[in-house]
């Protein structure tokens, strides 16, 4: 690569604080990432099944960053909003709970993920393939029928009054319309 450089231990300088903390890294370059972590944080390699792969490319490498809870509360790390949803369905991503008109829903992991994704993006049409990729992940082997089954279960759990909030867009996919 033309825009990479080799850094020896003698020429290593700490990264500048502020906006410019990213740069290209050479294939054989060793970077001390511990200098980039917030105090008290640790990192570890992500499991291979959680990192996307691209056909014909070498495998990607991902890392999980573990930050102490005290730092999350002080704002050192941005935390997503805990609740989302307009209309009768409310999603609490922190507690991983879903409610419809104040009634708690008993959802499986994938049902919760699917409902949370739909509620977070209301009035947007999601194709079955988009939902499989987003909710189930890149490595999932399956088809749109899997989505159909999970949507049917969600509608049943939402009840007769609110099952219409997840609408079918024929031959395309689904949309959440509160």
Coordinates of N, CA, C and O in Angstrom, one line a residue:
X1 N 0.8 -1.2 0.0 CA 0.0 0.0 0.0 C 0.9 1.2 0.0 O 1.9 1.3 0.7
X2 N 0.4 2.2 -0.7 CA 1.2 3.4 -0.8 C 1.1 4.4 0.4 O 2.0 5.1 0.7
X3 N 0.0 4.3 1.1 CA -0.2 5.2 2.2 C 0.1 4.6 3.6 O -0.4 5.1 4.6
X4 N 0.9 3.6 3.6 CA 1.2 3.0 4.9 C 2.7 3.3 5.2 O 3.5 3.5 4.3
X5 N 3.0 3.2 6.5 CA 4.4 3.4 6.8 C 4.8 2.4 8.0 O 3.9 2.1 8.7
X6 N 6.0 2.1 8.1 CA 6.5 1.2 9.1 C 6.9 2.1 10.3 O 7.6 3.1 10.1
X7 N 6.5 1.7 11.5 CA 6.8 2.4 12.7 C 7.7 1.6 13.5 O 7.3 0.5 13.9
X8 N 8.9 2.1 13.8 CA 9.8 1.3 14.7 C 9.6 1.8 16.1 O 9.0 2.9 16.4
X9 N 10.1 1.1 17.1 CA 9.9 1.5 18.5 C 10.5 2.8 18.8 O 10.1 3.5 19.7
X10 N 11.6 3.1 18.1 CA 12.3 4.4 18.4 C 11.5 5.6 17.9 O 11.6 6.7 18.5
X11 N 10.7 5.5 16.9 CA 10.0 6.6 16.3 C 8.5 6.6 16.7 O 7.8 7.4 16.2
X12 N 8.1 5.8 17.6 CA 6.7 5.7 18.0 C 6.4 7.0 18.9 O 7.1 7.3 19.8
X13 N 5.3 7.7 18.4 CA 4.8 8.8 19.2 C 3.4 8.5 19.6 O 2.7 7.9 18.8
X14 N 3.0 9.0 20.7 CA 1.6 8.8 21.1 C 0.6 9.4 20.1 O 1.0 10.5 19.5
X15 N -0.5 8.9 19.9 CA -1.5 9.4 18.9 C -2.0 10.8 19.4 O -2.1 11.0 20.6
X16 N -2.2 11.7 18.5 CA -2.7 13.0 18.9 C -4.1 12.9 19.5 O -4.9 12.1 19.1
X17 N -4.4 13.7 20.5 CA -5.7 13.7 21.1 C -6.6 14.5 20.2 O -6.2 15.5 19.7
X18 N -7.8 14.1 20.1 CA -8.7 14.9 19.2 C -9.3 14.0 18.1 O -9.5 12.8 18.3
X19 N -9.5 14.6 17.0 CA -10.3 14.0 15.9 C -9.5 13.0 15.1 O -10.0 12.0 14.6
X20 N -8.2 13.2 14.9 CA -7.4 12.4 13.9 C -6.7 11.2 14.6 O -5.5 11.3 14.9
X21 N -7.5 10.1 14.9 CA -6.9 9.0 15.6 C -6.8 7.8 14.7 O -6.5 6.7 15.1
X22 N -7.3 7.9 13.4 CA -7.3 6.8 12.5 C -6.2 7.0 11.4 O -5.9 8.1 11.0
X23 N -5.6 5.9 11.0 CA -4.6 5.9 9.9 C -4.5 4.5 9.4 O -4.9 3.5 10.1
X24 N -4.0 4.4 8.2 CA -3.8 3.0 7.6 C -2.6 2.3 8.3 O -1.7 3.0 8.7
X25 N -2.7 1.0 8.4 CA -1.7 0.2 9.1 C -1.2 -0.8 8.1 O -2.0 -1.4 7.4
X26 N 0.1 -0.9 8.0 CA 0.7 -1.9 7.1 C 0.5 -3.3 7.6 O 0.2 -3.5 8.8
X27 N 0.6 -4.3 6.7 CA 0.3 -5.7 7.0 C 1.2 -6.2 8.1 O 0.7 -7.0 8.9
X28 N 2.4 -5.8 8.1 CA 3.4 -6.3 9.1 C 3.6 -5.4 10.2 O 4.4 -5.6 11.1
X29 N 2.9 -4.3 10.3 CA 3.1 -3.3 11.3 C 2.4 -3.7 12.6 O 1.3 -4.2 12.6
X30 N 3.1 -3.5 13.7 CA 2.6 -3.8 15.0 C 2.3 -2.5 15.7 O 3.1 -1.6 15.8
X31 N 1.0 -2.4 16.1 CA 0.6 -1.1 16.8 C 0.2 -1.5 18.2 O -0.5 -2.4 18.5
X32 N 0.7 -0.6 19.1 CA 0.3 -0.8 20.5 C -1.0 -0.1 20.8 O -1.1 1.1 20.9
X33 N -2.1 -0.9 20.7 CA -3.5 -0.3 20.8 C -3.8 0.0 22.3 O -4.8 0.8 22.5
X34 N -3.1 -0.4 23.2 CA -3.4 -0.1 24.6 C -3.3 1.4 24.9 O -4.0 1.9 25.8
X35 N -2.5 2.1 24.1 CA -2.4 3.6 24.3 C -3.7 4.2 23.8 O -4.0 5.4 24.2
X36 N -4.5 3.6 23.0 CA -5.7 4.2 22.4 C -6.9 3.9 23.3 O -8.0 4.5 23.1
X37 N -6.8 3.0 24.3 CA -8.0 2.6 25.1 C -8.2 3.6 26.2 O -7.3 4.2 26.8
X38 N -9.5 3.8 26.6 CA -9.7 4.6 27.8 C -9.2 3.9 29.0 O -9.0 2.7 29.0
X39 N -8.9 4.6 30.1 CA -8.4 4.0 31.3 C -9.3 2.9 31.8 O -10.5 3.1 31.9
X40 N -8.7 1.8 32.2 CA -9.5 0.7 32.8 C -10.2 -0.2 31.7 O -10.7 -1.2 32.1
X41 N -10.1 0.2 30.4 CA -10.7 -0.7 29.4 C -9.8 -1.8 29.0 O -8.5 -1.7 29.1
X42 N -10.3 -2.9 28.5 CA -9.6 -4.0 28.0 C -10.2 -4.3 26.6 O -11.3 -4.0 26.3
X43 N -9.4 -5.1 25.8 CA -9.9 -5.5 24.5 C -9.5 -7.0 24.3 O -8.6 -7.5 24.9
X44 N -10.3 -7.6 23.5 CA -10.0 -9.0 23.2 C -10.5 -9.3 21.8 O -11.4 -8.6 21.3
X45 N -10.0 -10.3 21.1 CA -10.4 -10.6 19.7 C -11.9 -11.0 19.7 O -12.3 -11.8 20.6
X46 N -12.6 -10.6 18.7 CA -14.0 -11.0 18.6 C -14.1 -12.4 18.0 O -13.2 -12.8 17.2
X47 N -15.1 -13.1 18.4 CA -15.2 -14.5 17.8 C -15.4 -14.4 16.3 O -16.0 -13.5 15.8
X48 N -14.8 -15.4 15.6 CA -14.8 -15.3 14.2 C -16.2 -15.3 13.5 O -16.4 -14.7 12.5
X49 N -17.2 -15.9 14.2 CA -18.5 -15.9 13.6 C -19.2 -14.6 13.7 O -20.2 -14.4 13.0
X50 N -18.7 -13.6 14.4 CA -19.3 -12.3 14.6 C -18.7 -11.3 13.6 O -19.3 -10.2 13.5
X51 N -17.6 -11.6 12.9 CA -17.0 -10.7 12.0 C -17.4 -11.1 10.6 O -17.3 -12.2 10.2
X52 N -17.9 -10.1 9.8 CA -18.3 -10.4 8.5 C -17.1 -10.8 7.6 O -16.0 -10.4 7.8
X53 N -17.4 -11.5 6.6 CA -16.4 -12.0 5.6 C -16.8 -11.5 4.2 O -18.0 -11.4 3.9
X54 N -15.9 -11.2 3.4 CA -16.1 -10.8 2.0 C -15.5 -11.8 1.1 O -14.4 -12.3 1.3
X55 N -16.3 -12.3 0.1 CA -15.8 -13.3 -0.8 C -14.5 -12.9 -1.5 O -14.4 -11.7 -2.0
X56 N -13.5 -13.7 -1.6 CA -12.3 -13.4 -2.2 C -11.3 -12.5 -1.5 O -10.3 -12.2 -2.0
X57 N -11.7 -12.2 -0.3 CA -10.8 -11.3 0.6 C -10.3 -12.1 1.8 O -11.0 -13.0 2.2
X58 N -9.1 -11.7 2.3 CA -8.7 -12.4 3.5 C -9.7 -12.1 4.7 O -10.4 -11.1 4.6
X59 N -9.7 -12.9 5.7 CA -10.7 -12.7 6.8 C -10.4 -11.4 7.5 O -9.3 -11.0 7.7
X60 N -11.5 -10.8 7.9 CA -11.3 -9.6 8.7 C -11.1 -9.9 10.2 O -11.3 -11.0 10.6
X61 N -10.5 -8.9 10.9 CA -10.2 -9.1 12.3 C -11.1 -8.1 13.0 O -11.1 -6.9 12.7
X62 N -11.7 -8.5 14.1 CA -12.5 -7.6 14.9 C -12.1 -7.7 16.3 O -11.6 -8.8 16.8
X63 N -12.4 -6.7 17.1 CA -12.1 -6.7 18.5 C -13.3 -6.2 19.3 O -14.0 -5.4 18.9
X64 N -13.4 -6.8 20.5 CA -14.4 -6.3 21.5 C -13.7 -5.4 22.5 O -12.7 -5.7 23.0
X65 N -14.3 -4.2 22.7 CA -13.8 -3.3 23.7 C -14.6 -3.3 24.9 O -15.8 -3.1 24.9
X66 N -14.0 -3.7 26.0 CA -14.7 -3.8 27.3 C -14.4 -2.6 28.1 O -13.3 -2.3 28.5
X67 N -15.4 -1.8 28.5 CA -15.3 -0.6 29.2 C -16.0 -0.7 30.6 O -17.1 -1.2 30.6
X68 N -15.3 -0.3 31.7 CA -16.0 -0.4 33.0 C -17.3 0.4 33.0 O -17.4 1.4 32.4
X69 N -18.3 -0.1 33.7 CA -19.6 0.5 33.8 C -19.6 1.9 34.3 O -20.3 2.8 33.9
X70 N -18.6 2.2 35.2 CA -18.5 3.6 35.8 C -18.2 4.6 34.6 O -18.7 5.7 34.7
X71 N -17.4 4.2 33.7 CA -17.1 5.1 32.6 C -18.3 5.3 31.6 O -18.4 6.3 31.0
X72 N -19.1 4.3 31.5 CA -20.3 4.4 30.6 C -21.3 5.4 31.2 O -21.9 6.2 30.5
X73 N -21.4 5.4 32.5 CA -22.3 6.3 33.2 C -21.9 7.7 33.2 O -22.7 8.6 33.2
X74 N -20.5 7.9 33.1 CA -20.0 9.3 33.2 C -20.0 9.9 31.8 O -19.6 11.1 31.6
X75 N -20.3 9.1 30.8 CA -20.3 9.7 29.4 C -19.0 9.5 28.7 O -18.9 10.0 27.6
X76 N -18.1 8.7 29.2 CA -16.8 8.5 28.5 C -17.0 7.7 27.3 O -16.3 7.8 26.3
X77 N -18.1 6.9 27.3 CA -18.4 6.1 26.1 C -19.9 6.4 25.8 O -20.7 6.3 26.7
X78 N -20.2 6.6 24.5 CA -21.5 6.9 24.2 C -22.4 5.6 24.3 O -22.0 4.6 23.8
X79 N -23.5 5.8 24.9 CA -24.5 4.7 25.1 C -25.7 5.0 24.4 O -26.2 6.1 24.4
X80 N -26.3 4.0 23.6 CA -27.5 4.2 22.9 C -28.7 4.5 23.8 O -28.7 4.1 24.9
X81 N -29.7 5.2 23.3 CA -30.8 5.5 24.2 C -31.5 4.2 24.6 O -31.5 3.2 23.8
X82 N -32.0 4.2 25.8 CA -32.5 2.9 26.4 C -33.9 2.6 25.8 O -34.2 1.4 25.6
X83 N -34.7 3.5 25.5 CA -36.0 3.2 25.0 C -36.2 3.8 23.6 O -35.7 4.8 23.2
X84 N -37.0 3.1 22.8 CA -37.3 3.5 21.5 C -38.7 3.0 21.1 O -39.2 2.1 21.7
X85 N -39.3 3.7 20.2 CA -40.6 3.3 19.7 C -41.7 4.4 19.8 O -41.8 5.1 20.8
X86 N -42.4 4.5 18.8 CA -43.6 5.4 18.8 C -44.8 4.5 18.6 O -44.7 3.4 18.1
X87 N -45.9 4.9 19.1 CA -47.1 4.0 19.1 C -47.2 3.1 20.2 O -46.6 3.4 21.3
X88 N -47.9 2.0 20.1 CA -48.2 1.2 21.2 C -47.0 0.3 21.7 O -47.0 -0.2 22.8
X89 N -46.0 0.0 20.8 CA -44.9 -0.8 21.1 C -43.8 0.0 21.6 O -43.4 0.9 21.0
X90 N -43.2 -0.4 22.8 CA -42.1 0.3 23.4 C -41.0 -0.7 23.6 O -41.2 -1.8 24.2
X91 N -39.8 -0.4 23.2 CA -38.6 -1.3 23.3 C -37.6 -0.7 24.3 O -37.3 0.5 24.1
X92 N -37.2 -1.4 25.3 CA -36.1 -1.0 26.2 C -34.9 -1.9 25.9 O -34.8 -3.0 26.3
X93 N -33.9 -1.3 25.1 CA -32.8 -2.0 24.7 C -31.8 -2.3 25.9 O -31.1 -3.3 25.8
X94 N -31.8 -1.5 26.9 CA -30.9 -1.8 28.0 C -31.4 -3.0 28.8 O -30.6 -3.9 29.1
X95 N -32.7 -3.1 29.1 CA -33.2 -4.2 29.8 C -33.6 -5.4 28.9 O -34.0 -6.4 29.4
X96 N -33.6 -5.1 27.6 CA -34.0 -6.1 26.6 C -35.5 -6.5 26.8 O -35.8 -7.7 26.9
X97 N -36.3 -5.6 27.0 CA -37.8 -5.8 27.2 C -38.6 -5.1 26.1 O -38.2 -4.1 25.6
X98 N -39.7 -5.7 25.8 CA -40.7 -5.0 24.9 C -42.0 -5.0 25.6 O -42.4 -6.0 26.2
X99 N -42.8 -3.9 25.4 CA -44.1 -3.8 25.9 C -45.0 -3.3 24.8 O -44.6 -2.5 24.0
X100 N -46.3 -3.7 24.9 CA -47.3 -3.2 24.1 C -48.4 -2.7 25.0 O -49.0 -3.5 25.8
X101 N -48.7 -1.4 24.9 CA -49.7 -0.8 25.8 C -49.4 -1.1 27.2 O -50.4 -1.4 28.0
X102 N -48.2 -1.1 27.7 CA -47.8 -1.4 29.0 C -47.8 -2.8 29.4 O -47.4 -3.2 30.5
X103 N -48.2 -3.7 28.5 CA -48.1 -5.2 28.8 C -46.8 -5.7 28.3 O -46.4 -5.5 27.2
X104 N -46.1 -6.4 29.2 CA -44.8 -7.0 28.9 C -45.0 -8.2 27.9 O -45.9 -9.0 28.1
X105 N -44.1 -8.2 26.9 CA -44.1 -9.3 25.9 C -43.1 -10.3 26.2 O -41.9 -9.9 26.6
X106 N -43.4 -11.6 26.1 CA -42.4 -12.7 26.3 C -41.9 -13.0 25.0 O -42.5 -13.7 24.2
X107 N -40.6 -12.6 24.6 CA -40.1 -12.8 23.3 C -38.8 -13.6 23.4 O -38.0 -13.5 24.4
X108 N -38.5 -14.4 22.3 CA -37.2 -15.0 22.2 C -36.2 -14.0 21.8 O -36.5 -12.9 21.5
X109 N -34.9 -14.4 21.8 CA -33.9 -13.5 21.4 C -34.1 -12.9 20.0 O -34.0 -11.7 19.8
X110 N -34.4 -13.7 19.0 CA -34.5 -13.3 17.7 C -35.8 -12.5 17.5 O -35.9 -11.5 16.7
X111 N -36.9 -12.9 18.2 CA -38.1 -12.1 18.1 C -37.9 -10.7 18.6 O -38.3 -9.7 18.0
X112 N -37.2 -10.6 19.7 CA -36.8 -9.3 20.3 C -36.0 -8.4 19.3 O -36.3 -7.3 19.1
X113 N -35.0 -9.0 18.7 CA -34.1 -8.3 17.8 C -34.9 -7.9 16.6 O -34.7 -6.7 16.1
X114 N -35.8 -8.7 16.1 CA -36.6 -8.4 14.9 C -37.5 -7.2 15.2 O -37.6 -6.2 14.5
X115 N -38.2 -7.3 16.3 CA -39.2 -6.3 16.7 C -38.4 -5.0 17.0 O -38.9 -3.9 16.6
X116 N -37.3 -5.0 17.7 CA -36.5 -3.8 18.0 C -36.1 -3.1 16.7 O -36.1 -1.9 16.6
X117 N -35.7 -3.9 15.7 CA -35.2 -3.3 14.5 C -36.4 -2.7 13.7 O -36.2 -1.6 13.2
X118 N -37.5 -3.3 13.7 CA -38.7 -2.8 13.0 C -39.2 -1.5 13.7 O -39.4 -0.5 13.1
X119 N -39.2 -1.5 15.0 CA -39.7 -0.4 15.8 C -38.7 0.8 15.7 O -39.1 2.0 15.6
X120 N -37.4 0.5 15.6 CA -36.4 1.6 15.5 C -36.5 2.3 14.1 O -36.0 3.4 14.0
X121 N -37.0 1.6 13.2 CA -37.1 2.1 11.8 C -38.6 2.1 11.3 O -38.9 1.4 10.4
X122 N -39.5 2.9 11.9 CA -40.9 2.8 11.5 C -41.1 3.4 10.1 O -40.3 4.2 9.6
X123 N -42.1 2.9 9.5 CA -42.6 3.3 8.2 C -41.6 3.0 7.1 O -41.7 3.5 6.0
X124 N -40.5 2.3 7.4 CA -39.5 1.9 6.4 C -39.8 0.5 5.9 O -40.0 -0.4 6.8
X125 N -39.8 0.2 4.6 CA -40.0 -1.1 4.1 C -38.7 -1.9 4.2 O -37.7 -1.4 3.7
X126 N -38.7 -3.0 4.9 CA -37.5 -3.9 5.0 C -37.8 -5.1 4.2 O -38.7 -5.8 4.4
X127 N -36.8 -5.4 3.2 CA -37.0 -6.7 2.5 C -36.6 -7.8 3.4 O -35.9 -7.6 4.4
X128 N -37.0 -9.0 3.0 CA -36.7 -10.2 3.8 C -35.2 -10.4 3.9 O -34.7 -10.7 5.0
X129 N -34.5 -10.2 2.8 CA -33.1 -10.3 2.8 C -32.4 -9.3 3.7 O -31.4 -9.7 4.4
X130 N -32.9 -8.1 3.7 CA -32.3 -7.1 4.7 C -32.5 -7.5 6.1 O -31.6 -7.4 6.9
X131 N -33.7 -8.0 6.4 CA -33.9 -8.5 7.8 C -33.1 -9.6 8.2 O -32.6 -9.7 9.3
X132 N -32.9 -10.6 7.3 CA -32.1 -11.8 7.6 C -30.6 -11.3 7.8 O -30.0 -11.7 8.8
X133 N -30.1 -10.4 7.0 CA -28.8 -9.9 7.2 C -28.6 -9.1 8.5 O -27.7 -9.3 9.2
X134 N -29.6 -8.2 8.7 CA -29.5 -7.3 9.9 C -29.7 -8.1 11.2 O -29.0 -7.9 12.2
X135 N -30.8 -8.9 11.3 CA -31.2 -9.5 12.5 C -30.4 -10.8 12.8 O -29.9 -11.1 13.8
X136 N -30.4 -11.7 11.8 CA -29.8 -13.0 11.9 C -28.3 -12.9 11.7 O -27.5 -13.7 12.3
X137 N -27.8 -12.0 10.9 CA -26.3 -11.9 10.7 C -25.9 -12.4 9.3 O -26.6 -13.1 8.6
X138 N -24.7 -12.0 9.0 CA -24.1 -12.3 7.7 C -24.0 -13.8 7.4 O -24.2 -14.3 6.3
X139 N -23.7 -14.6 8.4 CA -23.4 -16.0 8.3 C -24.6 -16.9 8.3 O -24.5 -18.1 8.2
X140 N -25.8 -16.3 8.4 CA -27.0 -17.1 8.5 C -27.4 -17.8 7.2 O -27.4 -17.2 6.1
X141 N -27.6 -19.1 7.3 CA -28.1 -19.8 6.1 C -29.5 -20.0 6.2 O -30.0 -20.7 7.1
X142 N -30.3 -19.4 5.4 CA -31.7 -19.5 5.4 C -32.3 -18.6 4.3 O -31.6 -18.1 3.5
X143 N -33.6 -18.4 4.4 CA -34.3 -17.6 3.4 C -35.3 -16.7 4.0 O -35.4 -16.7 5.3
X144 N -36.1 -16.1 3.2 CA -37.1 -15.2 3.7 C -38.2 -15.8 4.5 O -38.9 -15.2 5.3
X145 N -38.4 -17.1 4.3 CA -39.4 -17.8 5.0 C -39.2 -17.8 6.5 O -40.1 -17.8 7.3
X146 N -37.9 -17.8 6.9 CA -37.6 -17.7 8.4 C -38.2 -16.4 8.9 O -38.7 -16.4 10.0
X147 N -38.0 -15.3 8.2 CA -38.6 -14.0 8.6 C -40.1 -14.1 8.7 O -40.7 -13.6 9.7
X148 N -40.7 -14.7 7.7 CA -42.2 -14.9 7.8 C -42.7 -15.5 9.0 O -43.7 -15.1 9.6
X149 N -42.0 -16.6 9.4 CA -42.4 -17.4 10.6 C -42.2 -16.5 11.9 O -43.1 -16.5 12.7
X150 N -41.1 -15.8 12.0 CA -40.9 -14.9 13.1 C -41.9 -13.8 13.2 O -42.3 -13.4 14.3
X151 N -42.2 -13.2 12.0 CA -43.2 -12.1 12.0 C -44.6 -12.7 12.5 O -45.3 -12.0 13.2
X152 N -44.9 -13.9 12.0 CA -46.2 -14.4 12.4 C -46.2 -14.6 13.9 O -47.3 -14.4 14.6
X153 N -45.1 -15.1 14.5 CA -45.1 -15.2 16.0 C -45.2 -13.9 16.7 O -45.9 -13.8 17.7
X154 N -44.5 -12.9 16.2 CA -44.6 -11.5 16.8 C -46.0 -11.0 16.7 O -46.5 -10.5 17.7
X155 N -46.7 -11.2 15.6 CA -48.1 -10.7 15.5 C -49.0 -11.4 16.5 O -49.8 -10.8 17.1
X156 N -48.8 -12.7 16.7 CA -49.5 -13.4 17.7 C -49.3 -12.9 19.1 O -50.2 -12.7 19.9
X157 N -48.0 -12.6 19.4 CA -47.7 -12.1 20.7 C -48.1 -10.6 20.9 O -48.4 -10.2 22.0
X158 N -48.2 -9.8 19.8 CA -48.7 -8.5 20.0 C -50.2 -8.4 20.3 O -50.7 -7.5 20.8
X159 N -50.9 -9.5 19.9 CA -52.3 -9.5 20.1 C -53.2 -9.0 19.0 O -52.7 -8.3 18.1
X160 N -54.5 -9.2 19.0 CA -55.4 -8.9 18.0 C -55.5 -7.4 17.7 O -55.6 -6.9 16.6
X161 N -55.3 -6.6 18.8 CA -55.4 -5.1 18.7 C -54.2 -4.5 18.0 O -54.4 -3.5 17.3
X162 N -53.1 -5.1 18.1 CA -51.8 -4.5 17.6 C -51.1 -5.3 16.5 O -50.0 -4.9 16.1
X163 N -51.6 -6.4 16.1 CA -51.0 -7.2 15.1 C -50.8 -6.5 13.8 O -49.9 -6.7 13.0
X164 N -51.7 -5.6 13.5 CA -51.7 -4.8 12.2 C -50.5 -3.8 12.2 O -50.3 -3.2 11.1
X165 N -49.8 -3.5 13.3 CA -48.7 -2.6 13.3 C -47.5 -3.1 12.4 O -46.7 -2.3 11.9
X166 N -47.4 -4.4 12.3 CA -46.4 -5.0 11.4 C -47.1 -5.4 10.1 O -47.9 -6.3 10.1
X167 N -46.9 -4.6 9.1 CA -47.6 -4.8 7.8 C -46.8 -5.5 6.8 O -45.6 -5.3 6.7
X168 N -47.4 -6.4 6.0 CA -46.8 -7.1 5.0 C -46.8 -6.2 3.7 O -47.8 -5.7 3.3
X169 N -45.6 -6.1 3.1 CA -45.6 -5.5 1.7 C -45.4 -6.6 0.8 O -44.3 -7.2 0.7
X170 N -46.4 -6.9 0.0 CA -46.4 -8.1 -0.8 C -45.2 -8.2 -1.7 O -44.8 -7.2 -2.4
X171 N -44.6 -9.4 -1.7 CA -43.5 -9.8 -2.6 C -42.2 -8.9 -2.2 O -41.2 -9.0 -3.0
X172 N -42.2 -8.2 -1.1 CA -41.1 -7.4 -0.7 C -40.6 -7.7 0.7 O -39.5 -8.3 0.9
X173 N -41.4 -7.4 1.7 CA -41.0 -7.7 3.1 C -42.0 -7.1 4.0 O -43.3 -7.3 3.9
X174 N -41.5 -6.4 5.0 CA -42.4 -5.9 6.1 C -42.1 -4.5 6.5 O -41.0 -4.0 6.2
X175 N -43.0 -3.8 7.1 CA -42.9 -2.5 7.7 C -43.6 -2.4 9.0 O -44.6 -3.1 9.2
X176 N -43.1 -1.5 9.9 CA -43.7 -1.3 11.1 C -44.4 0.1 11.0 O -43.8 1.1 10.7
X177 N -45.7 0.1 11.2 CA -46.5 1.3 11.0 C -47.4 1.5 12.3 O -48.5 0.9 12.4
X178 N -46.9 2.2 13.3 CA -47.6 2.4 14.5 C -48.9 3.3 14.3 O -49.0 4.0 13.3

